Coordinates of C-alpha atoms and ligand atoms in Angstrom, one line a residue:
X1 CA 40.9 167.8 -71.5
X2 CA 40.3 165.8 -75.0
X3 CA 37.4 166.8 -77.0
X4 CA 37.3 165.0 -80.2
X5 CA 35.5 167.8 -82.9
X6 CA 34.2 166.6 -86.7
X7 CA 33.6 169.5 -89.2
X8 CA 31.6 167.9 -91.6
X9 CA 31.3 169.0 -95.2
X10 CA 30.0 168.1 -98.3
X11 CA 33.3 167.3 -100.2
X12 CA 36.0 166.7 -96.7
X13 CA 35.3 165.8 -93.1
X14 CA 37.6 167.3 -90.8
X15 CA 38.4 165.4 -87.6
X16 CA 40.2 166.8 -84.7
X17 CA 41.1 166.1 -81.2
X18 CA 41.1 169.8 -78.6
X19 CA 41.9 170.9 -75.8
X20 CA 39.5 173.2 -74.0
X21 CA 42.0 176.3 -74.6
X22 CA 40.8 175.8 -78.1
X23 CA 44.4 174.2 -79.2
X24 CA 44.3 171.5 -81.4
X25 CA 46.2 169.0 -80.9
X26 CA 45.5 166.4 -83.6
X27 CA 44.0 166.5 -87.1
X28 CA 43.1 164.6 -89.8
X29 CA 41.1 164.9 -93.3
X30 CA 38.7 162.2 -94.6
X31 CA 36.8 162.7 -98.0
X32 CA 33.1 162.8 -97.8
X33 CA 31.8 159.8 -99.9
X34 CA 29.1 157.4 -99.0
X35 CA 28.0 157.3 -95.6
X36 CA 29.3 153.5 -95.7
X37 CA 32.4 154.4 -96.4
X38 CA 32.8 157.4 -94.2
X39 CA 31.3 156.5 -91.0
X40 CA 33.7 154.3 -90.3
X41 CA 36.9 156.4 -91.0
X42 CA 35.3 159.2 -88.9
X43 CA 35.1 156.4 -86.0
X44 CA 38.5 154.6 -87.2
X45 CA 40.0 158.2 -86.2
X46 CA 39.2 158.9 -83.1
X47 CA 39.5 155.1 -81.3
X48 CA 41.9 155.0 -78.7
X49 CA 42.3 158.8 -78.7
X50 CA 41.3 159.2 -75.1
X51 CA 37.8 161.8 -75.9
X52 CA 36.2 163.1 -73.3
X53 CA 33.3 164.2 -75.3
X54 CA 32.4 165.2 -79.2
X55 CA 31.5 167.8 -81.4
X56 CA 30.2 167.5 -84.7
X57 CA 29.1 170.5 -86.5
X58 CA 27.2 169.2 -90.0
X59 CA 26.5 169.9 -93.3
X60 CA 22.9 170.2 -93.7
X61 CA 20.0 170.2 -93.6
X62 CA 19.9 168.8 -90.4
X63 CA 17.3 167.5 -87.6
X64 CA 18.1 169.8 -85.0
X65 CA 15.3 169.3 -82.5
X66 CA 15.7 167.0 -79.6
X67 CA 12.6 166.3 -79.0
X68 CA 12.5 164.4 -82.9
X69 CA 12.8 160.8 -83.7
X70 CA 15.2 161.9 -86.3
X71 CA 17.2 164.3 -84.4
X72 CA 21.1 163.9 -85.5
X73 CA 19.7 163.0 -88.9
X74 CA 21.0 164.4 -92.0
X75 CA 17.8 165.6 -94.3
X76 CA 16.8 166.5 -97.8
X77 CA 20.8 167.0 -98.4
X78 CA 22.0 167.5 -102.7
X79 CA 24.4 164.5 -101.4
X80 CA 21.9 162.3 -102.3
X81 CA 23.3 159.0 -100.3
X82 CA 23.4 161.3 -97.2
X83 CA 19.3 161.5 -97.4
X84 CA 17.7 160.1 -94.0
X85 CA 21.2 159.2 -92.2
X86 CA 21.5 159.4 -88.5
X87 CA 25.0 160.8 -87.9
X88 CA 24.5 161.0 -84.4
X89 CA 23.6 157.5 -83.2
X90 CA 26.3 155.8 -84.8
X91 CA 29.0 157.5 -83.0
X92 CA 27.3 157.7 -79.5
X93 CA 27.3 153.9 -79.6
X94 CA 30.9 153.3 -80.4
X95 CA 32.2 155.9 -78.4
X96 CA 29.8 155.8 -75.0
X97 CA 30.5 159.8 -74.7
X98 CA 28.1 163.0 -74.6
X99 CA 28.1 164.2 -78.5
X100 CA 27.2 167.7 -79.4
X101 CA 25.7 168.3 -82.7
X102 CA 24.9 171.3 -84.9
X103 CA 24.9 172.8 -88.6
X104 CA 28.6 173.7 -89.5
X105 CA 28.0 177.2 -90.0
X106 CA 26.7 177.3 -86.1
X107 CA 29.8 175.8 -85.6
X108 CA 32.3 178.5 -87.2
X109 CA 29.9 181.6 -85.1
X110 CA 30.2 179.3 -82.5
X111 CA 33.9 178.5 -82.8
X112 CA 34.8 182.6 -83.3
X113 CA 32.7 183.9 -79.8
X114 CA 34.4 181.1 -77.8
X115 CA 38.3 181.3 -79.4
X116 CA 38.3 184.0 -82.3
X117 CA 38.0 187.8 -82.2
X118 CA 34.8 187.9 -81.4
X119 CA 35.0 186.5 -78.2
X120 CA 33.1 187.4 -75.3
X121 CA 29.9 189.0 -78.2
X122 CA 26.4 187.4 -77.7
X123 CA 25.4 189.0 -80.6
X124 CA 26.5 187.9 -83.7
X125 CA 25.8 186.4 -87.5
X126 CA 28.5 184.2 -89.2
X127 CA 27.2 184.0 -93.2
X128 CA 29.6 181.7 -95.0
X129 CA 29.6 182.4 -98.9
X130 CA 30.8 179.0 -100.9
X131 CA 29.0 176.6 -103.4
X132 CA 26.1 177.6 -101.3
X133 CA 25.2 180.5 -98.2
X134 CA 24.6 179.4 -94.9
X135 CA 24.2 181.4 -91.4
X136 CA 24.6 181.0 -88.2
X137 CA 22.8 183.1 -85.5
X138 CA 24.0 183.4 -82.3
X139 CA 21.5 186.3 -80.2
X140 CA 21.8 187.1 -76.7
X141 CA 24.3 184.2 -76.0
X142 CA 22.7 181.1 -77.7
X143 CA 22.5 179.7 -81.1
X144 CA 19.3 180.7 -82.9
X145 CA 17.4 177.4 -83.7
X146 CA 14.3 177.8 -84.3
X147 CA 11.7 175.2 -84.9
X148 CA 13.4 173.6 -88.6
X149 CA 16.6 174.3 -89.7
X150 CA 16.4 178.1 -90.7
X151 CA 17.5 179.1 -94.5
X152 CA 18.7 182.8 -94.4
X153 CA 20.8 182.3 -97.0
X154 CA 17.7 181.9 -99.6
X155 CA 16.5 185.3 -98.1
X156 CA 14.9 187.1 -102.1
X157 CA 17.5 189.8 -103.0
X158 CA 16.9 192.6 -105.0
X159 CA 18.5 192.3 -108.7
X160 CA 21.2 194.4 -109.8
X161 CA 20.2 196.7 -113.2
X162 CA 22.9 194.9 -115.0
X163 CA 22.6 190.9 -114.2
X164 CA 20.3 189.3 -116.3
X165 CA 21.4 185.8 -115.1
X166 CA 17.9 183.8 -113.6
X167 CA 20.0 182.6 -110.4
X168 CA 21.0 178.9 -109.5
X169 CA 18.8 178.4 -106.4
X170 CA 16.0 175.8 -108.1
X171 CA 13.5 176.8 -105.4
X172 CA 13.9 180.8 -105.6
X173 CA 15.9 181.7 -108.6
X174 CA 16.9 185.0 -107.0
X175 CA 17.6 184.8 -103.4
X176 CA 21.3 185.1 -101.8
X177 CA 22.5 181.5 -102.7
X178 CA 21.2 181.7 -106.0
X179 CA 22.5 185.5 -107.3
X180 CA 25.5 185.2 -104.7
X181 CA 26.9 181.5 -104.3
X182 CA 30.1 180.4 -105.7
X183 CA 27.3 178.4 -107.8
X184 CA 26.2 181.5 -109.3
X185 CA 29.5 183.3 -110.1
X186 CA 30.5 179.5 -111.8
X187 CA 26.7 180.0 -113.5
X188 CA 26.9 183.5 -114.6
X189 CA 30.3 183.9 -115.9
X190 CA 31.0 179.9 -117.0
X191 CA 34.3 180.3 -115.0
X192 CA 35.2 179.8 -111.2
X193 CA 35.6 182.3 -108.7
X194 CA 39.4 181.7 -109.2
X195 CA 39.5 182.5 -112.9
X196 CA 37.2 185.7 -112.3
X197 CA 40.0 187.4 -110.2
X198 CA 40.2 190.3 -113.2
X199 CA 36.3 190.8 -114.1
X200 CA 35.8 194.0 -112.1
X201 CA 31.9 193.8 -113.0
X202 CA 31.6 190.3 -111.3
X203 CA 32.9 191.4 -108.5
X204 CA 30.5 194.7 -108.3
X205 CA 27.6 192.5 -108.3
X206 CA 29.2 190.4 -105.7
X207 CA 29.5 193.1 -103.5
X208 CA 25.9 194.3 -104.0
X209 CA 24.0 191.2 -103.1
X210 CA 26.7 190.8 -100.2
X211 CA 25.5 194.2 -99.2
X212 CA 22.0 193.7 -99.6
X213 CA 22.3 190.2 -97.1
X214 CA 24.4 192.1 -94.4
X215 CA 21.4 195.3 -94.5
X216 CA 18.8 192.1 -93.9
X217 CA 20.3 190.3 -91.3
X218 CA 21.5 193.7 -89.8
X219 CA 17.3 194.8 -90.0
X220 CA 16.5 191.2 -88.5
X221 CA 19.2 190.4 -85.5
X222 CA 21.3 193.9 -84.6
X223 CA 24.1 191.6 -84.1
X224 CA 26.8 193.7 -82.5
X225 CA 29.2 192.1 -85.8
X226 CA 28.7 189.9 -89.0
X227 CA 31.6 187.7 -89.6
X228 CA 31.8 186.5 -93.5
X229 CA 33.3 183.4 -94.5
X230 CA 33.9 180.8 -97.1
X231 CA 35.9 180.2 -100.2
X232 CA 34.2 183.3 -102.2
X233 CA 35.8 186.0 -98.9
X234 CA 38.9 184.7 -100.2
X235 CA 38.9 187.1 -102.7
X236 CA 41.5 189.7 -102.4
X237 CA 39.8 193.4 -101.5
X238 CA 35.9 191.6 -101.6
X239 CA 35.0 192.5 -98.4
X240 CA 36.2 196.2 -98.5
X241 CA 34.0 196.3 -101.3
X242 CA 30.9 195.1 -98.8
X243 CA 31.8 197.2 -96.5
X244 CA 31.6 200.6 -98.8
X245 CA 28.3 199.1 -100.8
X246 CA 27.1 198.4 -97.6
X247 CA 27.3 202.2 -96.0
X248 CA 25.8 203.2 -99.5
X249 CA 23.1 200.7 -99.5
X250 CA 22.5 201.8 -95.4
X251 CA 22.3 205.5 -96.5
X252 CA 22.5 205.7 -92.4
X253 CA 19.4 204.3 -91.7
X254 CA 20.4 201.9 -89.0
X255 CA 23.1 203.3 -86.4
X256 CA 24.9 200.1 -86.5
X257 CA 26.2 200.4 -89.8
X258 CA 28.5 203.9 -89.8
X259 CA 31.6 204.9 -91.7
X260 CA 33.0 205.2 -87.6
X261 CA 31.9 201.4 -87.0
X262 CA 32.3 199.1 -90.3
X263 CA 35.6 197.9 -89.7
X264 CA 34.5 196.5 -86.9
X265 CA 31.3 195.2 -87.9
X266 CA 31.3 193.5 -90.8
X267 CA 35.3 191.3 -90.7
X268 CA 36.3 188.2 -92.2
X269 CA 36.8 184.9 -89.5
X270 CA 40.0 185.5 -87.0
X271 CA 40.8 181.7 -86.9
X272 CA 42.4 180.6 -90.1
X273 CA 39.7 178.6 -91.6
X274 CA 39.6 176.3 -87.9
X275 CA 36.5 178.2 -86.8
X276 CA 34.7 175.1 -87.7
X277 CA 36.5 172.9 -86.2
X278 CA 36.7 174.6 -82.6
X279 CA 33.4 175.6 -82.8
X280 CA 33.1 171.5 -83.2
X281 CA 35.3 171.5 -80.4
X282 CA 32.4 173.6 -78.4
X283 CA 29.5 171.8 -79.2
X284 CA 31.8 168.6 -77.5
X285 CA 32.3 170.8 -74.4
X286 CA 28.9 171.9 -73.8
X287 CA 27.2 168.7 -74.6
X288 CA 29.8 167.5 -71.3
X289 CA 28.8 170.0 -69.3
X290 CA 24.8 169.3 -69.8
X291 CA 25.6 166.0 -68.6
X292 CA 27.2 167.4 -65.6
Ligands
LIG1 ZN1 16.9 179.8 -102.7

């Protein structure tokens, strides 16, 4: 079986034919300019690759109900010529295929329960920590929707004594994207995450709003595991330093989070950075299998 899959960020699109072993067996990288100019290399790809279905999992935010005029629309998006464009339509038409669609951080929890380590959980919260913080829910075997695109990663954190930075979020100021974001570190400390490898102080505060959002979504969903991705997990030793803040922030109060079960709970993604594009892959599957 061919499922084409589309892992679509704000600065790359990645496009990929699967299999439904989760292999992939073709890939290719298009940057993410105007929709005019992107479209068409997304579609340019995938002719006369044989699909059976697709999966696109999106940068957002995005018109996830079905029911909407806009559904498959990209909304109030900071890519400003991405504002009020149907993604979805476009590529039903040229392709004549079902096409699965969801935000790209469904995608990677999606992409990890069907061909990562966490296969087999219905239980669990995939937070990806870049420029911005996004989440994906999946509870009791389904991706957690809701009735508009749900923002967990502008949950309000509690400050740390010593950060007197206001935060980057415009809306919030202090929630998790705008104390925690590879935005903030590049706003507090006027260097990227890169340059901050050595500034031992940066990465305390790091790990104590990290802490904070894995007691909160712990509180909220009891996922069985919390999987933490994007470019800022990349950081040598980071999550170790969640996992201890997060025991000292827990002071055992829920039974989840124990010095016996934190390895196990809180882990970076299993799939090398392709959990986005297999959980792609998925959406394309189970958009077939609703059509039967
Ligand atoms: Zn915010």
């Amino acid at each position: 079986m061919r499922i084409g899959a589309v892992e679509a960020g704000g600065t790359k699109i990645i496009c990929a034919v699967v299999n439904e072993k989760g292999e992939i067996l073709e890939r290719g990288r298009i940057d993410t300019l105007t929709p005019d100019e992107t479209m068409p290399e997304i579609i340019r790809f995938f002719r006369g690759k044989e699909i059976e279905a697709l999966g696109v999992a999106c940068f957002g935010p995005i018109d996830l109900n079905r029911e909407s005029e806009t559904y498959g629309y990209i909304l109030k998006t900071t890519k400003l010529e991405w504002i009020d464009h149907d993604f979805l339509t476009p590529l039903k038409k040229e392709f004549g295929i079902p096409v699965g669609f969801d935000t790209d951080v469904n995608g990677s929890v999606l992409g990890e329960v069907t061909f990562g380590s966490s296969r087999g959980m219905k239980d669990v919260v995939y937070i990806t920590i870049g420029t911005g913080v996004g989440m994906g829910v999946y509870t009791g075997g389904v991706l957690l929707h809701g009735a508009a695109h749900p923002e967990a990663g502008h949950i309000r954190l509690t400050r740390h004594p010593k950060d007197d930075y206001a935060g980057c979020c415009k809306y919030h100021g202090s929630c998790i994207e705008g104390l925690a974001s590879g935005s903030a570190m590049r706003g507090r400390w006027k260097k990227r995450g890169e340059e901050l490898s050595d500034n031992d102080e940066a990465w305390e505060l790091e790990a104590f709003y990290l802490a904070q959002t894995v007691c909160d979504l712990t509180y909220t969903y009891a996922p069985q595991r919390i999987i933490m991705g994007g470019g800022i997990m990349h950081k040598d030793g980071l999550i170790s330093m969640v996992k201890k803040e997060t025991l000292r922030q827990n002071d055992g109060y829920s039974v989840l989070i124990s010095a016996d079960t934190i390895d196990d709970y809180l882990v970076l993604p299993s799939l090398k950075d392709d959990q986005g594009i297999l959980g792609a892959a998925v959406l394309g599957l189970e958009a077939l299998k609703e059509m039967g």
